[in-house]
PDB file of C-alpha atoms in Angstrom:
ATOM      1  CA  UNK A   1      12.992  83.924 -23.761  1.00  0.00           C
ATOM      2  CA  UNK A   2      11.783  83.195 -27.371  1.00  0.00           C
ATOM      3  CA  UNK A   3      11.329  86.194 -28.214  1.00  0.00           C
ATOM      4  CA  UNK A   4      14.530  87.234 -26.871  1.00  0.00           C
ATOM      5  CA  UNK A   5      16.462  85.403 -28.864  1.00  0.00           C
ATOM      6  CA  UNK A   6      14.066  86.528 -31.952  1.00  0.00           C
ATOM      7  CA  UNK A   7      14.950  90.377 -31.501  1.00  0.00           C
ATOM      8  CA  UNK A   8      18.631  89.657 -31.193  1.00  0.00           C
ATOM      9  CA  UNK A   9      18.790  88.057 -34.852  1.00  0.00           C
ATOM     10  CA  UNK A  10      16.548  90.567 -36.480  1.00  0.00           C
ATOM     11  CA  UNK A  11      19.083  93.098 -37.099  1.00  0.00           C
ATOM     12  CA  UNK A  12      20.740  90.422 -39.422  1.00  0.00           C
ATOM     13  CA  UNK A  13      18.251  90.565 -41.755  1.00  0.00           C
ATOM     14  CA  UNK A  14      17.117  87.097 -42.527  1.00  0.00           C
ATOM     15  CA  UNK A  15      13.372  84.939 -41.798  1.00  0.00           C
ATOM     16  CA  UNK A  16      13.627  82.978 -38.391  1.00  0.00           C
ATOM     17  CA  UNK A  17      11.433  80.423 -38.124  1.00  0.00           C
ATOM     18  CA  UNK A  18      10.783  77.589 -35.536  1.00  0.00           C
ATOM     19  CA  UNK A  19      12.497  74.230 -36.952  1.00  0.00           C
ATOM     20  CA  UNK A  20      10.267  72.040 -39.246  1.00  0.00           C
ATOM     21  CA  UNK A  21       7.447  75.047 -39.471  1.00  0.00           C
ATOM     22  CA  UNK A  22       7.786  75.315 -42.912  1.00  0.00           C
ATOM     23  CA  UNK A  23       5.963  73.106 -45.188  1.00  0.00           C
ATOM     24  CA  UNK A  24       6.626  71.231 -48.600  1.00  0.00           C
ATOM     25  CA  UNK A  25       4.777  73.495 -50.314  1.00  0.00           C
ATOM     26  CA  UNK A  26       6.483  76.701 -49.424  1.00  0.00           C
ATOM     27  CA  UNK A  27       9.777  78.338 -51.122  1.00  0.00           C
ATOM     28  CA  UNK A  28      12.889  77.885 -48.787  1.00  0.00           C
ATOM     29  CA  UNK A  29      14.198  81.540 -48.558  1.00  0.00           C
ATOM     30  CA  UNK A  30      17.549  82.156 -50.073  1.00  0.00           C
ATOM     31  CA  UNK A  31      18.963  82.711 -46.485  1.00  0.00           C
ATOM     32  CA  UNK A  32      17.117  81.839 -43.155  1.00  0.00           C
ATOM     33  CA  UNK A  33      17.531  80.607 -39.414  1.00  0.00           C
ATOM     34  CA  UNK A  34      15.579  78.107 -37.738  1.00  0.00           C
ATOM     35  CA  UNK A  35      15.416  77.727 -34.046  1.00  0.00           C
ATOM     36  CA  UNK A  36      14.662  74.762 -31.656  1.00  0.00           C
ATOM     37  CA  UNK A  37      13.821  75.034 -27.658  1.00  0.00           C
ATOM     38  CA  UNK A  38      15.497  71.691 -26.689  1.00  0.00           C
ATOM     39  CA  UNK A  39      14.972  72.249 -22.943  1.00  0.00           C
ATOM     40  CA  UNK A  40      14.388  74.798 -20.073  1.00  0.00           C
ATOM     41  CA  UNK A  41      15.176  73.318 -16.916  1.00  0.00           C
ATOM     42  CA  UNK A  42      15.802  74.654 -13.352  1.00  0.00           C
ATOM     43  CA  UNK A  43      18.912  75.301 -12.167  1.00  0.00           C
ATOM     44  CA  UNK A  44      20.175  76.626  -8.638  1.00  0.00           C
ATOM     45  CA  UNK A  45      17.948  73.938  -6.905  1.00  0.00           C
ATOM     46  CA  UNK A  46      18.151  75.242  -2.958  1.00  0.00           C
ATOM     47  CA  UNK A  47      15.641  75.481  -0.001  1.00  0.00           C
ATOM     48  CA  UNK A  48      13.393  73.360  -2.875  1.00  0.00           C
ATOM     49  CA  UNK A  49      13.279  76.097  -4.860  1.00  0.00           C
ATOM     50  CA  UNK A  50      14.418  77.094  -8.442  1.00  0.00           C
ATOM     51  CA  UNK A  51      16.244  80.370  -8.416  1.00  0.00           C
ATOM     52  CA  UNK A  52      17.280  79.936 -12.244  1.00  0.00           C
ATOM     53  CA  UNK A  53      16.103  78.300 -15.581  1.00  0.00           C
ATOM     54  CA  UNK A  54      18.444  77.577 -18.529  1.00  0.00           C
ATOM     55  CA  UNK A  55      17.223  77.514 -21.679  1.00  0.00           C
ATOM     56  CA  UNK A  56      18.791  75.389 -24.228  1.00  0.00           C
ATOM     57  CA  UNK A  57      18.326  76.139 -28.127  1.00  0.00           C
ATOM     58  CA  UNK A  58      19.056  74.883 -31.538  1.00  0.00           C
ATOM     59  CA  UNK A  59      20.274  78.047 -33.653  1.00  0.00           C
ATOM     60  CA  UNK A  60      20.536  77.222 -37.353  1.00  0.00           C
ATOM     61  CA  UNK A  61      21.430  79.185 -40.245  1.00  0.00           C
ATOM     62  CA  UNK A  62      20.504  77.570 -44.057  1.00  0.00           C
ATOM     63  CA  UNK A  63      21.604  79.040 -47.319  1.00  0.00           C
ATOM     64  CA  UNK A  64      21.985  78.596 -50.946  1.00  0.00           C
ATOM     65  CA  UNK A  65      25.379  80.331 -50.498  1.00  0.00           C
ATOM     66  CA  UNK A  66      27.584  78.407 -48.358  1.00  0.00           C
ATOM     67  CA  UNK A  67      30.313  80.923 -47.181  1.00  0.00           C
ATOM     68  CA  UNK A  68      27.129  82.715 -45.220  1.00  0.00           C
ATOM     69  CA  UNK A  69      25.859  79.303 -43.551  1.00  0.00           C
ATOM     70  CA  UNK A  70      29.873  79.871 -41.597  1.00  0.00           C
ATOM     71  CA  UNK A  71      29.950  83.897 -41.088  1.00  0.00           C
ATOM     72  CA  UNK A  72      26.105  84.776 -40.851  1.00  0.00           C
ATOM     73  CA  UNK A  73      25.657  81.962 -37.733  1.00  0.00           C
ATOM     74  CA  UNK A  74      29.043  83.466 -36.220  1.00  0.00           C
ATOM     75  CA  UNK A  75      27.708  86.432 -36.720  1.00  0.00           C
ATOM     76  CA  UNK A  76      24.544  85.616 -35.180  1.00  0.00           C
ATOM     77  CA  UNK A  77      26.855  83.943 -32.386  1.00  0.00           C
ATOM     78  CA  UNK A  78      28.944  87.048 -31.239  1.00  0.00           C
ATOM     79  CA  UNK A  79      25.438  89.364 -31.114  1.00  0.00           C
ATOM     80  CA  UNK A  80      23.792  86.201 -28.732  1.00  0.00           C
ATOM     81  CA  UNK A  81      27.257  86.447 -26.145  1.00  0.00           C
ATOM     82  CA  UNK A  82      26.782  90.335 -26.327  1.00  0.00           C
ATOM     83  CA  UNK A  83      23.301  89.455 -24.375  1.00  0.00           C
ATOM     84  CA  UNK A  84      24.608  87.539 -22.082  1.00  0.00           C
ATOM     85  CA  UNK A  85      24.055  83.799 -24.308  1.00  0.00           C
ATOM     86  CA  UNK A  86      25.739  80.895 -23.729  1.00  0.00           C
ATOM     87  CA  UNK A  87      27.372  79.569 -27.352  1.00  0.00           C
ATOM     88  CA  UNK A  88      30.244  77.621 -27.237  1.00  0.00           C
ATOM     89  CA  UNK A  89      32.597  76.651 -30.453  1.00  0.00           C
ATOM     90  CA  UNK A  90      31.848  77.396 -33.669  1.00  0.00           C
ATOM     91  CA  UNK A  91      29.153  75.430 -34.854  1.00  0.00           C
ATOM     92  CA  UNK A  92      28.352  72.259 -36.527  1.00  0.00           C
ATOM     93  CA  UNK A  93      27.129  71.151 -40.409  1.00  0.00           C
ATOM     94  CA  UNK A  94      23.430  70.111 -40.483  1.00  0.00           C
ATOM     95  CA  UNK A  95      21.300  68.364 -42.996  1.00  0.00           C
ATOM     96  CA  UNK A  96      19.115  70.732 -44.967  1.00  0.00           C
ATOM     97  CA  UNK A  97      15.597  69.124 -46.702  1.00  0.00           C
ATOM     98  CA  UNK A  98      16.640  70.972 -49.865  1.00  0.00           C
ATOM     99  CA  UNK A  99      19.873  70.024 -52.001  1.00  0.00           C
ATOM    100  CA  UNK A 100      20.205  74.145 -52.969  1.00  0.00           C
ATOM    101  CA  UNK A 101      20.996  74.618 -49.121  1.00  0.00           C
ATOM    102  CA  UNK A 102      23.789  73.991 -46.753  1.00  0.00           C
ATOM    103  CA  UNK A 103      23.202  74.363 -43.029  1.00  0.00           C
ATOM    104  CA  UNK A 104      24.656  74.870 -40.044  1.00  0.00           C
ATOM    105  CA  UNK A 105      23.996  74.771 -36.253  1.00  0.00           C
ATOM    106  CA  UNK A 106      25.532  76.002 -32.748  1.00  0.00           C
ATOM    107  CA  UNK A 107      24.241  75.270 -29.401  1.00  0.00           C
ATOM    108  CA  UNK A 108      22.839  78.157 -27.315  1.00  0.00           C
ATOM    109  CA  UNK A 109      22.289  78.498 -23.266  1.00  0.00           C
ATOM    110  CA  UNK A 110      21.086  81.231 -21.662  1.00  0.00           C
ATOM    111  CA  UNK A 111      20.490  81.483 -18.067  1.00  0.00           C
ATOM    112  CA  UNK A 112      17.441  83.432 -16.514  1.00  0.00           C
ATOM    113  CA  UNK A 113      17.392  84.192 -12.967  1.00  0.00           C
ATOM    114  CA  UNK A 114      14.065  83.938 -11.225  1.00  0.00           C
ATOM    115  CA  UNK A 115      13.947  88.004 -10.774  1.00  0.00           C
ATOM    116  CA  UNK A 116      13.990  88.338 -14.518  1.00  0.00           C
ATOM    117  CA  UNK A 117      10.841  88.548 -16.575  1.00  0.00           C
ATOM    118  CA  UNK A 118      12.120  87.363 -19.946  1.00  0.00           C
ATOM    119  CA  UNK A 119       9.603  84.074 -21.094  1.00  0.00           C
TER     120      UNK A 119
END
C-alpha cells in the first residue's frame, strides 16, 4: 500500500519521505511530503476472518512557500480520492523542525479488500 500511495504523489514533483527520516544534518528541500503509516487494521471481521484492511496515513506537505503547503496537499488530496483514498476535509497546520517551513497535514484511509494485492 506504501508504495501505492508513493506513485500517486510522484507526478507532483516533490521528495516524499517517511516522517522523521531525515536527519539534522541534511538540507530540508524547498518543497517536500512526508508520510506516516499510523495503522492497518482489519476490517469486515465475519466467519473470524478479515475480508478487508484499512490503512490509515499521515500525508504532509512542508514548504518554504506557504501558499503551496494549502494547494500542493489539496492537490495531492484530489489525485489520492481519484484512487479510490479516503481524505476527508481539508487539512490541518503542523509543526515543521525548521522556522523556513510551514506544514501541513490531512488524514488518509484507504481500504484494501482481501482479493487485492496492493502491500
Amino acid at each position: 500500500m506504501l508504495e501505492k500511495l508513493i506513485e500517486i504523489l510522484k507526478p507532483l514533483n516533490y521528495p516524499i519521505r517517511l516522517q522523521g527520516s531525515m536527519n539534522k544534518a541534511d538540507d530540508y528541500p524547498e518543497s517536500f511530503f512526508t508520510f506516516w503509516n499510523n495503522d492497518s487494521y482489519d476490517d469486515m471481521l465475519y466467519d473470524n476472518t478479515e475480508h478487508s484492511t484499512v490503512w490509515d496515513f499521515d500525508l504532509n506537505f512542508y514548504s518554504t512557500d506557504p501558499v503551496l503547503t494549502n494547494t500542493v496537499l489539496l492537490k495531492a488530496k484530489d489525485l489520492l480520492k481519484k484512487e479510490g483514498f479516503i481524505v476527508d476535509g481539508k487539512g490541518y497546520d503542523i509543526a515543521s523542525d525548521e522556522p523556513t517551513h510551514t506544514g501541513r497535514g490531512i488524514n488518509v484511509l484507504y481500504v484494501q479488500n482481501d482479493n487485492k494485492e496492493d502491500i
